[in-house]
Amino acid sequence: MRPPARAGRAALGVALVLLVGGCGSDEAKADAPSKATTACRGQWKDLGQQVRGNDQKTNPSALAERWNTVVVTIDYYASSAKASGCDAAIDREKSAISALTTFGAKLAPYDMELRLAEIRDAAEKYAARPTPSSSPTPSPKNKDKKKQKKPKAPPAPPTPAQVRAALTSCTTQAPVATQQQRPGWQQAQVIELTDAAAVTKAVKDLAFLSSESPAWRSCAASLALVKRALAAS
């Protein structure tokens, strides 16, 4: 006895659903990355954690534009890298990160915005101190100048008011110094870091521009006074 047509169509529909569902499952498994690929992408993500935030810094020697390129590269491979050649690609990126970190450290001494930021907290605490009262110098009992030997008193450390004035001055002059060094910072953003001669020249050029910058010299003097105060405290 033949089954009703409606029942036959229902059975056929169920079979097709099961067949399509099975094919979709196989395709999903085929598209899923392998364990090696997943492990590779995990390494890229770990590397991304190491450089996170470097592209957000604003002081010039941070070289945020260059770090942005690094971050974008890592983000790309963290989602699309394959297992093949993974270790070699990560090693190349680590070398690029190391070169960029070393280059930034060479530029840092000429970055007044960075140098000011590094001591600002300690300097502000010093500047907030009450001004010390000067104690009267005791008169010597022995008035014979030949027998009397006065040791040289060490220079008095800068006062909180002097440190406060130095901070104010450098806060104003540091960004001006950055502008006066502009060609040097622009060069630092584009040179090839694997070219040792180019790196050396970029640092020398920035040092020269710094020495020629009135704002940089003014800020350097202010920071020297602040450091003298902090060393004496």
Coordinates of C-alpha atoms in Angstrom, one line a residue:
M1 CA 0.0 0.0 0.0
R2 CA 1.5 3.3 -1.0
P3 CA 1.8 6.0 1.7
P4 CA -0.2 9.2 1.3
A5 CA 1.6 11.9 -0.8
R6 CA 1.5 14.4 2.1
A7 CA 3.3 11.9 4.4
G8 CA 5.9 11.2 1.7
R9 CA 6.7 14.9 1.2
A10 CA 7.0 15.4 5.0
A11 CA 9.5 12.5 5.2
L12 CA 11.5 13.9 2.3
G13 CA 11.6 17.4 4.0
V14 CA 13.0 15.9 7.2
A15 CA 15.6 14.1 5.3
L16 CA 16.7 17.2 3.4
V17 CA 16.9 19.2 6.7
L18 CA 19.1 16.5 8.2
L19 CA 21.3 16.4 5.1
V20 CA 21.7 20.2 4.9
G21 CA 22.4 20.4 8.7
G22 CA 25.0 17.7 8.4
C23 CA 26.8 19.6 5.5
G24 CA 26.8 22.8 7.4
S25 CA 28.4 21.2 10.4
D26 CA 31.1 19.8 8.2
E27 CA 31.7 23.2 6.6
A28 CA 32.0 24.8 10.1
K29 CA 34.5 22.3 11.1
A30 CA 36.5 22.8 7.9
D31 CA 36.5 26.6 8.4
A32 CA 37.6 26.5 12.1
P33 CA 41.3 27.3 12.6
S34 CA 43.6 24.5 13.5
K35 CA 45.1 24.2 17.0
A36 CA 48.5 25.4 15.5
T37 CA 46.8 28.4 13.9
T38 CA 44.9 29.2 17.1
A39 CA 48.2 29.0 19.1
C40 CA 49.9 31.3 16.6
R41 CA 47.2 33.9 16.8
G42 CA 47.4 33.7 20.6
Q43 CA 51.1 34.6 20.4
W44 CA 50.2 37.6 18.4
K45 CA 47.6 38.7 20.9
D46 CA 50.2 38.3 23.7
L47 CA 52.6 40.5 21.7
G48 CA 49.9 43.1 21.4
Q49 CA 49.6 43.3 25.1
Q50 CA 53.2 44.2 25.4
V51 CA 52.9 47.3 23.2
R52 CA 49.4 48.3 24.3
G53 CA 49.1 52.1 24.9
N54 CA 52.4 53.1 23.1
D55 CA 50.4 54.5 20.2
Q56 CA 48.4 56.7 22.6
K57 CA 51.3 58.6 24.1
T58 CA 51.7 62.3 23.1
N59 CA 55.3 63.3 23.9
P60 CA 57.4 63.4 20.8
S61 CA 60.0 60.7 21.6
A62 CA 57.1 58.2 22.1
L63 CA 56.9 58.1 18.3
A64 CA 53.2 57.2 18.5
E65 CA 52.7 57.1 14.7
R66 CA 55.3 54.4 14.4
W67 CA 53.8 52.5 17.3
N68 CA 50.4 52.8 15.7
T69 CA 51.8 50.9 12.7
V70 CA 53.1 48.2 15.0
V71 CA 49.7 47.9 16.8
V72 CA 47.8 47.7 13.5
T73 CA 50.1 45.0 12.2
I74 CA 49.8 42.9 15.4
D75 CA 46.0 43.3 15.4
Y76 CA 45.9 42.0 11.8
Y77 CA 47.9 38.9 12.5
A78 CA 46.1 38.2 15.8
S79 CA 43.0 37.5 13.8
S80 CA 44.3 36.2 10.5
A81 CA 47.7 34.6 11.0
K82 CA 48.3 31.0 9.8
A83 CA 50.5 28.4 11.5
S84 CA 52.9 28.3 8.6
G85 CA 55.8 30.6 9.2
C86 CA 54.3 31.9 12.4
D87 CA 57.5 31.9 14.6
A88 CA 59.6 33.7 11.9
A89 CA 56.9 36.4 11.5
I90 CA 56.7 37.0 15.2
D91 CA 60.5 37.1 15.6
R92 CA 60.6 39.8 12.9
E93 CA 58.0 41.8 14.6
K94 CA 59.8 41.5 18.0
S95 CA 62.9 42.8 16.3
A96 CA 61.0 45.8 14.9
I97 CA 59.6 46.5 18.4
S98 CA 63.1 46.3 20.0
A99 CA 64.5 48.6 17.4
L100 CA 61.7 51.2 17.9
T101 CA 62.1 51.0 21.7
T102 CA 65.8 51.5 21.5
F103 CA 65.4 54.4 19.1
G104 CA 62.9 56.1 21.4
A105 CA 65.3 55.8 24.3
K106 CA 68.0 57.6 22.3
L107 CA 65.7 60.4 21.6
A108 CA 64.3 60.7 25.1
P109 CA 67.0 63.1 26.5
Y110 CA 65.9 65.7 24.0
D111 CA 62.2 65.4 24.7
M112 CA 61.5 68.1 27.2
E113 CA 57.8 67.2 27.5
L114 CA 58.9 63.7 28.7
R115 CA 61.6 64.9 31.0
L116 CA 59.3 67.3 32.7
A117 CA 56.6 64.7 33.1
E118 CA 59.1 62.3 34.7
I119 CA 59.8 64.7 37.6
R120 CA 56.6 66.7 37.8
D121 CA 55.0 64.8 40.7
A122 CA 58.1 65.0 42.9
A123 CA 58.7 68.6 42.0
E124 CA 55.2 69.7 42.8
K125 CA 55.4 68.1 46.2
Y126 CA 58.7 70.0 46.9
A127 CA 57.2 73.2 45.6
A128 CA 54.3 72.8 48.0
R129 CA 56.5 72.8 51.1
P130 CA 56.5 75.8 53.4
T131 CA 59.5 78.1 52.8
P132 CA 62.1 77.3 55.5
S133 CA 63.0 80.2 57.9
S134 CA 66.5 81.3 57.9
S135 CA 68.3 80.7 61.2
P136 CA 70.7 83.5 62.4
T137 CA 74.4 82.8 62.0
P138 CA 76.1 82.6 65.4
S139 CA 78.9 85.1 65.9
P140 CA 82.3 83.4 66.5
K141 CA 83.7 83.6 70.0
N142 CA 87.3 83.7 68.8
K143 CA 87.8 86.9 66.8
D144 CA 91.4 86.1 65.7
K145 CA 91.0 85.6 62.0
K146 CA 94.4 83.8 61.7
K147 CA 93.3 81.1 64.1
Q148 CA 89.7 80.9 62.9
K149 CA 89.0 78.6 60.0
K150 CA 85.5 78.7 58.7
P151 CA 84.5 75.7 56.6
K152 CA 82.8 76.6 53.4
A153 CA 79.1 76.0 53.8
P154 CA 77.4 74.0 51.0
P155 CA 75.2 76.0 48.8
A156 CA 71.6 76.2 50.0
P157 CA 69.2 74.1 48.0
P158 CA 66.6 75.9 45.8
T159 CA 63.6 77.1 47.7
P160 CA 60.1 75.8 47.1
A161 CA 59.2 79.1 45.5
Q162 CA 62.2 78.7 43.1
V163 CA 61.1 75.2 42.2
R164 CA 57.6 76.3 41.6
A165 CA 58.8 79.1 39.3
A166 CA 61.0 76.6 37.4
L167 CA 58.1 74.2 37.0
T168 CA 55.9 77.0 35.6
S169 CA 58.6 78.1 33.2
C170 CA 59.3 74.6 31.9
T171 CA 55.6 73.8 31.5
T172 CA 55.4 76.8 29.2
Q173 CA 58.6 76.2 27.3
A174 CA 58.5 72.4 26.8
P175 CA 55.9 72.4 24.0
V176 CA 57.6 75.4 22.4
A177 CA 60.9 73.4 22.4
T178 CA 59.1 70.5 20.7
Q179 CA 58.0 72.9 17.9
Q180 CA 61.5 74.4 17.5
Q181 CA 62.8 70.8 17.2
R182 CA 60.1 69.9 14.7
P183 CA 62.3 68.9 11.7
G184 CA 64.1 66.5 14.0
W185 CA 60.9 64.8 15.3
Q186 CA 59.6 64.6 11.7
Q187 CA 62.7 62.9 10.6
A188 CA 62.5 60.4 13.5
Q189 CA 59.0 59.3 12.3
V190 CA 60.2 58.2 8.9
I191 CA 63.8 56.9 8.9
E192 CA 64.5 53.2 8.4
L193 CA 65.5 51.8 11.8
T194 CA 67.6 49.0 10.3
D195 CA 69.8 51.7 8.8
A196 CA 72.4 52.4 11.6
A197 CA 73.8 55.4 9.9
A198 CA 70.3 57.0 9.5
V199 CA 69.6 56.4 13.2
T200 CA 72.9 58.0 14.2
K201 CA 72.2 61.0 12.0
A202 CA 68.7 61.4 13.3
V203 CA 69.9 61.5 16.9
K204 CA 72.7 64.0 16.1
D205 CA 70.3 66.3 14.1
L206 CA 67.9 66.3 17.1
A207 CA 70.7 67.1 19.5
F208 CA 71.8 70.0 17.3
L209 CA 68.3 71.4 17.0
S210 CA 67.9 71.2 20.8
S211 CA 71.1 73.1 21.4
E212 CA 69.8 75.8 19.0
S213 CA 66.4 76.0 20.6
P214 CA 66.0 78.9 23.2
A215 CA 62.9 77.2 24.7
W216 CA 64.8 73.9 25.0
R217 CA 67.8 75.5 26.7
S218 CA 65.5 77.5 29.1
C219 CA 63.6 74.3 30.1
A220 CA 66.9 72.4 30.6
A221 CA 68.0 75.1 33.0
S222 CA 64.7 74.9 34.9
L223 CA 64.9 71.2 35.2
A224 CA 68.5 71.3 36.4
L225 CA 67.3 73.6 39.2
V226 CA 64.5 71.2 40.1
K227 CA 66.8 68.2 40.1
R228 CA 69.2 70.0 42.4
A229 CA 66.4 70.7 44.8
L230 CA 65.2 67.1 44.7
A231 CA 68.7 65.7 45.2
A232 CA 69.1 67.9 48.4
S233 CA 65.7 66.9 49.9

